[in-house]
Amino acid sequence: MPMDVVTLAQQLGRIVGPANVLTGGAETGPFATDWRKRYFGRALAVVKPGTTAEVSAVVRLCAETGTAIVPQGGNTSLCGAATPDASGTQLVVNLSRMRRIRALDTVNNTVTVEAGCVLASLQAAAAEAERLFPLSLAAEGSCEIGGNLSTNAGGVQVLRYGNMRDLVLGLEVVLPSGELWDGLRGLRKDNTGYDLKHLFIGAEGTLGVITAAVLKLFPKPRAQATAFVAVASPRDALALLTHVQERCGDRLTAFELMSAACVEIVTRHMPGVQTPLDRVHPEHVLLELSDTHAAGGVRELLEGALAEAIERGVALDAAVATSEAQARGLWALRENMTEAQVREGRQVKHDVSVPISRIPEFIDAARAELERAFPGVRVICFGHVGDGNLHYNVAGPASMSEDAFMARMAEVNRIVHDATARHGGSISAEHGLGVYKRAEILRYKSPLEMELMRRIKRALDPHGIMNPGKVL
Ligand code: 2HG
Ligand code: ZN
């Protein structure tokens, strides 16, 4: 039986303390909207538990009263997974108070961390212990580990260290019944049946609330070399990728592509962000090498590899950072891309992956079809080329109003996503499905795969209280 909001708030207050229960539009508003202002929901209330036991008690109360739950971390989702719907019946369970690092083991090379820990805080704690936690993405100053887990976040170092799924050894999860699954194992080998943690990673809060995780740590890099390289085409970017991998091996930790349009937008909108090259080229690659050996000559290695690439005609020009400040300047070009796009106006966003070798073919095919449907269309294509992951964002032609173009979003999605599927790709590489791609995925995943997902959902959440309206 759904409970009225006053009674529910009182009962929640008994669990977490009245100060950690928010009701009313003014207080809950910021938790009911995504940061891009694309999804405007209305929350029944917002509750902020401080411990796993409190999460468990909150979820148990929701299970008893049939109250829908929207788990939320830093609220940096790009697909609306952390936003309640407009019904005013969904309770936001915000994990931000649970931000403790419970343990850090430099021999096992693991860290046990709570879901509400901000990614940058975890990176800093690892660095203090002379270790690296490698997940790295533009929202790292505000996104939280629970959200990173729930979306299986990617970012700029997947090429070397894998995505969030690859970095997890154990999880602690409050199930939709309120039961607690303690799977906080720090084992690299554990073949004891189904690997349950993987069900919750990337589930976008539809199967339970992740409250903590055991994550892998790595040796801290002692030397890095960062370069911004101009290339003539995506095909040449791939030739450069192969060349640098052959020359520098595992030291290659990032390989990001940015088209001319991207460099133009980010330098125009973001004060102080500049290209180190004398002009804007058709395509650019931001790449980074990392080495645990401080005196390993990693910069010389990169300079040598790039000189050779230019000699062979694979690259057109390159700037290698000679100080940390310069490296940060190069990264600013890439990390400000999302914000620069917001300032540029509205675009239809895509987060696709295709086999790395098919990237050039995909970019050309999608562009040709978009151009046919929307002459003068502006493609803002950048991303994690080393992972086959492109943010193939599309802005309307100058001749068309933004509203008119955005009204045709479904057509734009159709062109880009069909091209993705034809090239053997996925329509969500690292951002998840959320609300944005919930209907879209039905076209690209087989009915059997969708049915298997529904069966898992029914088995774990028979009353459908966990983040309804997302993913499935
Ligand atoms: C990135 O790679 C993020 O910067 C956001 O995944 C991508 O703004 C985007 O479309
Ligand atoms: Zn990305």
Coordinates of N, CA and C in Angstrom, one line a residue, residues 157-374:
Q157 N 41.0 6.3 -19.9 CA 42.1 5.4 -19.7 C 41.7 3.9 -19.9
V158 N 40.5 3.7 -20.5 CA 40.0 2.4 -20.8 C 41.0 1.6 -21.6
L159 N 41.6 2.2 -22.6 CA 42.5 1.6 -23.5 C 43.6 0.8 -22.7
R160 N 44.0 1.3 -21.6 CA 45.1 0.6 -20.9 C 44.5 -0.2 -19.7
Y161 N 43.5 0.3 -19.0 CA 43.1 -0.3 -17.7 C 41.7 -0.9 -17.8
G162 N 41.0 -0.7 -18.9 CA 39.6 -1.3 -18.9 C 38.6 -0.3 -18.3
N163 N 37.3 -0.6 -18.5 CA 36.3 0.2 -18.0 C 35.9 -0.2 -16.5
M164 N 34.9 0.4 -15.9 CA 34.6 0.2 -14.5 C 34.5 -1.3 -14.2
R165 N 33.8 -2.0 -15.1 CA 33.5 -3.4 -14.9 C 34.9 -4.2 -14.7
D166 N 35.9 -3.8 -15.4 CA 37.2 -4.4 -15.3 C 37.9 -4.1 -14.0
L167 N 37.5 -3.1 -13.3 CA 38.2 -2.6 -12.1 C 37.6 -3.1 -10.8
V168 N 36.5 -3.9 -10.9 CA 35.8 -4.3 -9.7 C 36.1 -5.8 -9.3
L169 N 36.4 -5.9 -8.0 CA 36.6 -7.3 -7.5 C 35.4 -7.7 -6.7
G170 N 34.8 -6.8 -6.0 CA 33.6 -7.2 -5.1 C 32.6 -6.0 -5.0
L171 N 31.4 -6.4 -4.6 CA 30.4 -5.4 -4.4 C 29.6 -5.7 -3.1
E172 N 29.0 -4.6 -2.5 CA 28.0 -4.7 -1.5 C 26.8 -4.1 -2.1
V173 N 25.7 -4.8 -2.0 CA 24.4 -4.4 -2.7 C 23.2 -4.6 -1.8
V174 N 22.4 -3.6 -1.6 CA 21.1 -3.7 -1.0 C 20.1 -4.1 -2.1
L175 N 19.5 -5.3 -1.9 CA 18.6 -5.9 -2.9 C 17.2 -5.2 -2.7
P176 N 16.4 -5.3 -3.8 CA 15.1 -4.7 -3.7 C 14.2 -5.1 -2.5
S177 N 14.5 -6.2 -1.9 CA 13.8 -6.6 -0.7 C 14.3 -5.9 0.5
G178 N 15.4 -5.3 0.4 CA 16.1 -4.7 1.6 C 17.2 -5.6 2.2
E179 N 17.2 -6.8 1.7 CA 18.3 -7.8 2.1 C 19.7 -7.2 1.7
L180 N 20.7 -7.5 2.4 CA 22.0 -7.0 2.1 C 22.9 -8.2 1.5
W181 N 23.4 -8.0 0.3 CA 24.3 -9.0 -0.2 C 25.8 -8.4 0.0
D182 N 26.5 -9.1 0.9 CA 27.9 -8.7 1.1 C 28.8 -9.5 0.2
G183 N 29.1 -8.9 -0.9 CA 30.0 -9.6 -1.9 C 31.3 -8.8 -1.9
L184 N 31.8 -8.2 -0.8 CA 33.0 -7.4 -0.8 C 34.2 -8.3 -0.7
R185 N 34.4 -9.1 -1.8 CA 35.6 -9.9 -1.8 C 36.7 -9.2 -2.6
G186 N 37.9 -9.4 -2.1 CA 39.0 -8.7 -2.9 C 39.8 -9.8 -3.6
L187 N 39.1 -10.7 -4.3 CA 39.8 -11.8 -4.9 C 40.0 -11.6 -6.4
R188 N 41.1 -11.9 -6.9 CA 41.3 -11.9 -8.4 C 40.9 -13.2 -9.1
K189 N 40.8 -14.2 -8.3 CA 40.3 -15.5 -8.8 C 39.2 -16.0 -7.9
D190 N 38.1 -16.3 -8.5 CA 36.9 -16.8 -7.7 C 35.9 -17.4 -8.6
N191 N 36.1 -18.7 -8.9 CA 35.2 -19.4 -9.8 C 34.2 -20.2 -9.1
T192 N 33.3 -19.6 -8.4 CA 32.4 -20.3 -7.6 C 30.9 -20.1 -8.0
G193 N 30.8 -20.3 -9.3 CA 29.4 -20.2 -9.9 C 29.2 -18.8 -10.6
Y194 N 28.0 -18.4 -10.7 CA 27.7 -17.2 -11.4 C 28.4 -16.0 -10.8
D195 N 29.0 -15.1 -11.6 CA 29.6 -13.9 -11.0 C 28.6 -12.8 -10.8
L196 N 27.9 -12.8 -9.7 CA 26.8 -12.0 -9.5 C 27.0 -10.5 -9.6
K197 N 28.3 -10.1 -9.2 CA 28.5 -8.6 -9.2 C 28.3 -8.0 -10.6
H198 N 28.6 -8.8 -11.6 CA 28.4 -8.2 -12.9 C 27.0 -7.9 -13.3
L199 N 26.0 -8.5 -12.6 CA 24.6 -8.2 -12.8 C 24.3 -6.7 -12.4
F200 N 25.0 -6.3 -11.4 CA 24.7 -5.0 -10.8 C 25.5 -3.9 -11.5
I201 N 26.6 -4.2 -12.0 CA 27.5 -3.2 -12.7 C 26.8 -3.0 -14.1
G202 N 26.5 -1.7 -14.4 CA 25.9 -1.4 -15.6 C 24.4 -1.5 -15.6
A203 N 23.8 -1.9 -14.4 CA 22.3 -2.1 -14.4 C 21.6 -0.8 -14.1
E204 N 22.3 0.3 -13.9 CA 21.7 1.6 -13.7 C 20.6 1.6 -12.6
G205 N 21.0 0.9 -11.5 CA 20.1 0.9 -10.4 C 18.8 0.2 -10.5
T206 N 18.6 -0.7 -11.5 CA 17.4 -1.4 -11.7 C 17.3 -2.7 -11.0
L207 N 18.4 -3.1 -10.4 CA 18.4 -4.4 -9.7 C 18.7 -4.3 -8.2
G208 N 19.1 -3.2 -7.8 CA 19.5 -3.0 -6.3 C 20.3 -1.7 -6.2
V209 N 20.6 -1.4 -4.9 CA 21.4 -0.2 -4.6 C 22.8 -0.6 -4.2
I210 N 23.8 -0.3 -5.1 CA 25.2 -0.6 -4.7 C 25.6 0.3 -3.6
T211 N 26.1 -0.2 -2.5 CA 26.5 0.7 -1.4 C 28.0 0.7 -1.2
A212 N 28.8 -0.3 -1.7 CA 30.2 -0.2 -1.6 C 30.8 -1.2 -2.6
A213 N 32.2 -1.0 -2.8 CA 32.8 -1.9 -3.8 C 34.3 -2.1 -3.4
V214 N 34.8 -3.2 -3.8 CA 36.3 -3.5 -3.7 C 36.8 -3.2 -5.1
L215 N 37.7 -2.3 -5.3 CA 38.2 -1.9 -6.6 C 39.7 -2.2 -6.7
K216 N 40.2 -2.4 -7.9 CA 41.6 -2.7 -8.2 C 42.4 -1.4 -8.1
L217 N 43.6 -1.5 -7.6 CA 44.6 -0.4 -7.7 C 45.8 -0.9 -8.5
F218 N 46.5 0.1 -9.0 CA 47.7 -0.2 -9.9 C 48.9 0.6 -9.4
P219 N 50.1 0.3 -9.9 CA 51.2 1.1 -9.5 C 51.0 2.5 -10.1
K220 N 51.5 3.5 -9.3 CA 51.4 4.9 -9.7 C 52.4 5.2 -10.8
P221 N 51.9 5.8 -11.9 CA 52.9 6.2 -12.9 C 53.8 7.3 -12.3
R222 N 55.1 7.2 -12.7 CA 56.1 8.2 -12.2 C 56.4 9.2 -13.3
A223 N 56.1 8.8 -14.5 CA 56.4 9.7 -15.7 C 55.3 9.6 -16.7
Q224 N 54.9 10.8 -17.3 CA 53.9 10.8 -18.3 C 54.3 11.7 -19.4
A225 N 53.9 11.4 -20.6 CA 54.2 12.3 -21.8 C 52.8 12.4 -22.5
T226 N 52.5 13.7 -22.8 CA 51.2 14.0 -23.4 C 51.5 14.8 -24.7
A227 N 50.7 14.5 -25.7 CA 50.9 15.2 -27.0 C 49.6 15.4 -27.7
F228 N 49.6 16.5 -28.5 CA 48.4 16.8 -29.3 C 48.9 16.7 -30.7
V229 N 48.3 15.9 -31.5 CA 48.8 15.5 -32.8 C 47.7 15.8 -33.9
A230 N 48.2 16.4 -34.9 CA 47.2 16.7 -36.1 C 47.3 15.5 -37.0
V231 N 46.2 15.1 -37.5 CA 46.2 14.0 -38.6 C 45.2 14.5 -39.6
A232 N 45.3 13.8 -40.8 CA 44.5 14.3 -41.9 C 43.1 13.7 -41.9
S233 N 42.9 12.5 -41.2 CA 41.7 11.8 -41.3 C 41.6 10.8 -40.2
P234 N 40.3 10.3 -39.9 CA 40.2 9.2 -38.9 C 41.0 8.0 -39.3
R235 N 41.2 7.7 -40.6 CA 42.0 6.6 -41.0 C 43.4 6.8 -40.6
D236 N 43.9 8.0 -40.7 CA 45.3 8.3 -40.3 C 45.4 8.2 -38.8
A237 N 44.3 8.6 -38.1 CA 44.4 8.5 -36.6 C 44.6 7.0 -36.2
L238 N 43.9 6.1 -36.9 CA 44.1 4.7 -36.6 C 45.5 4.2 -37.0
A239 N 46.0 4.7 -38.1 CA 47.4 4.4 -38.4 C 48.4 4.8 -37.3
L240 N 48.1 6.0 -36.8 CA 48.9 6.5 -35.7 C 48.7 5.7 -34.4
L241 N 47.5 5.2 -34.2 CA 47.3 4.4 -33.0 C 48.1 3.1 -33.1
T242 N 48.1 2.5 -34.2 CA 48.8 1.2 -34.4 C 50.3 1.5 -34.3
H243 N 50.8 2.6 -34.9 CA 52.2 2.9 -34.8 C 52.6 3.2 -33.4
V244 N 51.9 4.0 -32.6 CA 52.3 4.3 -31.2 C 52.2 3.0 -30.4
Q245 N 51.2 2.2 -30.6 CA 51.1 0.9 -29.8 C 52.3 0.0 -30.1
E246 N 52.7 0.0 -31.4 CA 53.9 -0.9 -31.7 C 55.2 -0.3 -31.1
R247 N 55.3 1.0 -31.1 CA 56.5 1.6 -30.6 C 56.5 1.7 -29.1
C248 N 55.4 1.9 -28.4 CA 55.4 2.3 -27.0 C 54.6 1.3 -26.2
G249 N 54.0 0.3 -26.8 CA 53.3 -0.8 -26.1 C 52.3 -0.3 -25.1
D250 N 52.3 -1.0 -23.9 CA 51.3 -0.7 -22.9 C 51.4 0.6 -22.2
R251 N 52.5 1.4 -22.6 CA 52.6 2.7 -22.0 C 51.5 3.6 -22.5
L252 N 50.9 3.3 -23.6 CA 49.9 4.2 -24.2 C 48.6 4.0 -23.3
T253 N 48.3 5.1 -22.6 CA 47.1 5.1 -21.7 C 45.9 5.8 -22.2
A254 N 46.1 6.8 -23.1 CA 45.0 7.5 -23.7 C 45.2 7.8 -25.1
F255 N 44.1 7.7 -25.9 CA 44.2 8.0 -27.3 C 42.8 8.6 -27.7
E256 N 42.7 9.9 -27.8 CA 41.4 10.5 -27.9 C 41.4 11.3 -29.2
L257 N 40.3 11.2 -30.0 CA 40.2 11.9 -31.3 C 39.3 13.1 -31.1
M258 N 39.7 14.2 -31.8 CA 38.9 15.4 -31.8 C 38.9 16.0 -33.2
S259 N 37.7 16.2 -33.8 CA 37.7 16.7 -35.2 C 37.9 18.2 -35.1
A260 N 38.0 18.8 -36.3 CA 38.2 20.2 -36.4 C 37.1 21.0 -35.7
A261 N 35.8 20.5 -36.0 CA 34.7 21.2 -35.3 C 34.8 21.2 -33.8
C262 N 35.3 20.1 -33.3 CA 35.5 20.0 -31.8 C 36.5 21.0 -31.3
V263 N 37.6 21.1 -31.9 CA 38.7 22.1 -31.5 C 38.1 23.5 -31.7
E264 N 37.4 23.7 -32.7 CA 36.9 25.0 -33.0 C 35.9 25.4 -31.9
I265 N 35.0 24.5 -31.5 CA 34.0 24.8 -30.5 C 34.6 25.0 -29.1
V266 N 35.5 24.1 -28.7 CA 36.1 24.2 -27.4 C 36.9 25.4 -27.2
T267 N 37.7 25.8 -28.2 CA 38.5 27.0 -28.1 C 37.7 28.3 -28.1
R268 N 36.6 28.2 -28.8 CA 35.7 29.4 -28.9 C 34.9 29.7 -27.6
H269 N 34.5 28.6 -27.0 CA 33.6 28.8 -25.8 C 34.3 28.8 -24.5
M270 N 35.5 28.1 -24.4 CA 36.1 28.0 -23.1 C 37.3 28.9 -22.9
P271 N 37.1 29.9 -22.1 CA 38.2 30.9 -22.0 C 39.5 30.2 -21.6
G272 N 40.6 30.6 -22.2 CA 41.9 30.1 -21.9 C 42.3 28.7 -22.5
V273 N 41.3 28.1 -23.2 CA 41.6 26.8 -23.8 C 42.1 27.1 -25.2
Q274 N 43.3 26.6 -25.5 CA 43.9 26.9 -26.8 C 44.5 25.6 -27.5
T275 N 44.6 25.6 -28.8 CA 45.3 24.5 -29.4 C 46.8 25.0 -29.5
P276 N 47.7 24.0 -29.2 CA 49.1 24.4 -29.3 C 49.6 24.4 -30.7
L277 N 48.8 24.0 -31.7 CA 49.3 24.0 -33.1 C 48.9 25.3 -33.8
D278 N 49.6 25.5 -34.9 CA 49.4 26.8 -35.5 C 48.1 27.0 -36.3
R279 N 47.4 25.9 -36.5 CA 46.1 26.0 -37.1 C 45.2 24.8 -36.7
V280 N 44.0 24.9 -37.1 CA 43.1 23.7 -36.8 C 43.2 22.8 -38.0
H281 N 43.4 21.5 -37.7 CA 43.5 20.5 -38.8 C 42.3 19.7 -38.9
P282 N 42.2 18.8 -39.9 CA 40.9 18.0 -40.0 C 40.6 17.2 -38.8
E283 N 41.6 16.5 -38.2 CA 41.4 15.7 -37.1 C 42.6 15.9 -36.1
H284 N 42.4 15.6 -34.8 CA 43.4 15.7 -33.8 C 43.4 14.5 -32.9
V285 N 44.6 14.2 -32.4 CA 44.6 13.1 -31.4 C 45.3 13.6 -30.2
L286 N 44.7 13.4 -29.0 CA 45.3 13.7 -27.7 C 45.8 12.4 -27.2
L287 N 47.1 12.2 -27.0 CA 47.5 10.9 -26.5 C 48.5 11.1 -25.4
E288 N 48.5 10.0 -24.6 CA 49.3 10.1 -23.4 C 50.0 8.7 -23.1
L289 N 51.3 8.8 -22.8 CA 52.0 7.6 -22.3 C 52.2 7.7 -20.8
S290 N 52.2 6.6 -20.1 CA 52.5 6.6 -18.7 C 53.5 5.5 -18.4
D291 N 54.4 5.8 -17.5 CA 55.4 4.8 -17.1 C 55.7 4.8 -15.6
T292 N 55.8 3.6 -15.1 CA 56.1 3.6 -13.6 C 57.6 3.9 -13.3
H293 N 58.4 3.9 -14.4 CA 59.8 4.2 -14.2 C 60.1 5.7 -14.5
A294 N 60.4 6.4 -13.4 CA 60.6 7.9 -13.6 C 61.6 8.3 -14.6
A295 N 62.7 7.5 -14.7 CA 63.8 7.9 -15.6 C 63.7 7.1 -16.9
G296 N 62.5 6.7 -17.2 CA 62.4 5.8 -18.4 C 62.4 6.5 -19.7
G297 N 62.5 7.8 -19.7 CA 62.6 8.5 -21.0 C 61.3 8.4 -21.8
V298 N 60.2 8.5 -21.1 CA 58.9 8.3 -21.8 C 58.7 9.5 -22.8
R299 N 59.1 10.7 -22.5 CA 58.9 11.8 -23.4 C 59.7 11.6 -24.7
E300 N 61.0 11.2 -24.5 CA 61.8 10.9 -25.6 C 61.2 9.8 -26.5
L301 N 60.7 8.8 -25.9 CA 60.1 7.7 -26.6 C 58.9 8.2 -27.5
L302 N 58.1 9.1 -26.8 CA 56.9 9.6 -27.6 C 57.4 10.5 -28.7
E303 N 58.4 11.4 -28.4 CA 58.9 12.3 -29.4 C 59.4 11.5 -30.6
G304 N 60.1 10.5 -30.3 CA 60.7 9.6 -31.4 C 59.6 9.0 -32.2
A305 N 58.6 8.5 -31.6 CA 57.5 7.8 -32.3 C 56.7 8.8 -33.1
L306 N 56.5 10.0 -32.6 CA 55.8 11.0 -33.4 C 56.6 11.6 -34.5
A307 N 57.9 11.7 -34.3 CA 58.8 12.2 -35.4 C 58.7 11.2 -36.6
E308 N 58.7 9.9 -36.2 CA 58.6 8.9 -37.3 C 57.3 8.9 -38.0
A309 N 56.2 9.2 -37.2 CA 54.9 9.2 -37.8 C 54.8 10.4 -38.8
I310 N 55.4 11.5 -38.4 CA 55.3 12.7 -39.3 C 56.1 12.4 -40.6
E311 N 57.3 11.8 -40.4 CA 58.1 11.4 -41.5 C 57.4 10.5 -42.5
R312 N 56.7 9.5 -41.9 CA 55.9 8.6 -42.8 C 54.6 9.1 -43.3
G313 N 54.3 10.3 -42.9 CA 53.1 11.0 -43.5 C 51.8 10.5 -42.7
V314 N 52.0 9.9 -41.6 CA 50.8 9.4 -40.8 C 50.3 10.6 -40.0
A315 N 51.2 11.4 -39.5 CA 50.7 12.6 -38.7 C 51.2 13.9 -39.5
L316 N 50.5 15.0 -39.3 CA 50.8 16.2 -39.9 C 51.7 17.2 -39.1
D317 N 51.4 17.2 -37.8 CA 52.1 18.1 -36.9 C 51.8 17.5 -35.5
A318 N 52.7 17.9 -34.5 CA 52.5 17.5 -33.2 C 53.1 18.4 -32.2
A319 N 52.5 18.5 -31.0 CA 53.0 19.3 -29.9 C 53.1 18.4 -28.7
V320 N 54.3 18.2 -28.1 CA 54.5 17.4 -27.0 C 54.7 18.3 -25.8
A321 N 53.9 18.1 -24.7 CA 54.0 18.9 -23.5 C 55.3 18.8 -22.9
T322 N 55.9 19.9 -22.4 CA 57.2 19.8 -21.8 C 57.1 20.1 -20.3
S323 N 55.9 20.4 -19.8 CA 55.7 20.6 -18.4 C 54.3 20.0 -18.0
E324 N 54.1 19.9 -16.7 CA 52.8 19.4 -16.3 C 51.7 20.4 -16.6
A325 N 52.1 21.7 -16.5 CA 51.1 22.8 -16.9 C 50.7 22.6 -18.3
Q326 N 51.7 22.4 -19.2 CA 51.3 22.2 -20.6 C 50.5 21.0 -20.9
A327 N 50.8 19.9 -20.1 CA 50.0 18.7 -20.3 C 48.5 19.0 -19.9
R328 N 48.4 19.7 -18.8 CA 47.0 20.1 -18.3 C 46.3 20.9 -19.4
G329 N 47.0 21.8 -20.0 CA 46.5 22.6 -21.1 C 46.0 21.8 -22.3
L330 N 46.7 20.8 -22.6 CA 46.3 19.9 -23.7 C 45.0 19.1 -23.3
W331 N 45.0 18.6 -22.0 CA 43.9 17.9 -21.5 C 42.6 18.8 -21.5
A332 N 42.9 20.1 -21.2 CA 41.7 21.0 -21.1 C 40.9 21.0 -22.5
L333 N 41.6 20.9 -23.6 CA 41.0 20.8 -24.9 C 39.9 19.7 -24.9
R334 N 40.3 18.6 -24.3 CA 39.5 17.4 -24.4 C 38.4 17.4 -23.3
E335 N 38.9 17.8 -22.1 CA 38.0 17.7 -20.9 C 36.8 18.7 -20.9
N336 N 37.0 19.8 -21.7 CA 36.0 20.8 -21.7 C 35.0 20.6 -22.8
M337 N 35.1 19.5 -23.6 CA 34.3 19.3 -24.7 C 32.8 19.3 -24.4
T338 N 32.4 18.6 -23.3 CA 31.0 18.5 -23.0 C 30.4 19.8 -22.6
E339 N 31.2 20.6 -21.8 CA 30.7 21.9 -21.4 C 30.6 22.8 -22.6
A340 N 31.6 22.8 -23.5 CA 31.6 23.6 -24.7 C 30.4 23.3 -25.5
Q341 N 30.0 22.1 -25.6 CA 28.9 21.7 -26.4 C 27.6 22.3 -25.8
V342 N 27.5 22.3 -24.4 CA 26.4 22.9 -23.8 C 26.3 24.4 -24.2
R343 N 27.4 25.1 -24.2 CA 27.5 26.5 -24.5 C 27.1 26.7 -26.0
E344 N 27.5 25.8 -26.8 CA 27.2 25.9 -28.2 C 25.7 25.8 -28.5
G345 N 25.0 25.1 -27.7 CA 23.6 24.9 -28.0 C 23.2 23.5 -27.8
R346 N 22.0 23.1 -28.3 CA 21.6 21.7 -28.1 C 22.1 20.8 -29.3
Q347 N 22.5 19.6 -29.0 CA 22.8 18.7 -30.0 C 22.1 17.4 -29.7
V348 N 22.1 16.5 -30.7 CA 21.6 15.1 -30.4 C 22.8 14.3 -30.1
K349 N 22.9 13.8 -28.9 CA 24.1 13.1 -28.5 C 24.1 11.6 -28.8
H350 N 25.2 11.1 -29.1 CA 25.4 9.7 -29.3 C 26.6 9.2 -28.6
D351 N 26.6 8.0 -28.1 CA 27.7 7.4 -27.4 C 27.9 5.9 -28.0
V352 N 28.4 5.9 -29.2 CA 28.4 4.6 -29.9 C 29.8 3.9 -29.9
S353 N 29.8 2.6 -30.0 CA 31.1 1.9 -30.2 C 31.0 1.0 -31.5
V354 N 32.1 0.9 -32.2 CA 32.2 0.0 -33.3 C 33.6 -0.6 -33.2
P355 N 33.8 -1.7 -33.9 CA 35.2 -2.3 -33.9 C 36.1 -1.2 -34.3
I356 N 37.3 -1.0 -33.7 CA 38.2 0.1 -33.9 C 38.5 0.2 -35.4
S357 N 38.7 -0.9 -36.1 CA 39.1 -0.9 -37.5 C 38.0 -0.3 -38.4
R358 N 36.8 -0.3 -37.9 CA 35.7 0.2 -38.7 C 35.3 1.7 -38.5
I359 N 36.0 2.3 -37.6 CA 35.7 3.7 -37.2 C 35.6 4.6 -38.5
P360 N 36.7 4.7 -39.3 CA 36.6 5.6 -40.4 C 35.4 5.4 -41.4
E361 N 35.2 4.2 -41.7 CA 34.0 3.8 -42.5 C 32.7 4.2 -41.9
F362 N 32.6 4.0 -40.6 CA 31.4 4.4 -39.8 C 31.2 5.9 -39.9
I363 N 32.3 6.7 -39.6 CA 32.2 8.1 -39.5 C 31.7 8.7 -40.9
D364 N 32.2 8.1 -41.9 CA 31.9 8.6 -43.3 C 30.4 8.3 -43.6
A365 N 30.1 7.0 -43.3 CA 28.7 6.6 -43.7 C 27.7 7.4 -43.0
A366 N 27.8 7.5 -41.7 CA 26.8 8.3 -40.9 C 26.8 9.7 -41.3
R367 N 27.9 10.3 -41.6 CA 27.9 11.7 -42.0 C 27.2 11.9 -43.4
A368 N 27.5 11.0 -44.3 CA 26.8 11.1 -45.7 C 25.3 11.0 -45.5
E369 N 24.8 10.1 -44.7 CA 23.4 9.9 -44.5 C 22.8 11.1 -43.8
L370 N 23.5 11.6 -42.8 CA 22.9 12.8 -42.1 C 22.9 14.0 -43.1
E371 N 23.9 14.1 -43.9 CA 24.0 15.3 -44.8 C 22.8 15.2 -45.8
R372 N 22.5 14.0 -46.2 CA 21.4 13.8 -47.2 C 20.1 14.2 -46.5
A373 N 19.9 13.9 -45.3 CA 18.6 14.2 -44.6 C 18.6 15.6 -44.1
F374 N 19.7 16.1 -43.7 CA 19.8 17.5 -43.1 C 20.9 18.3 -43.7

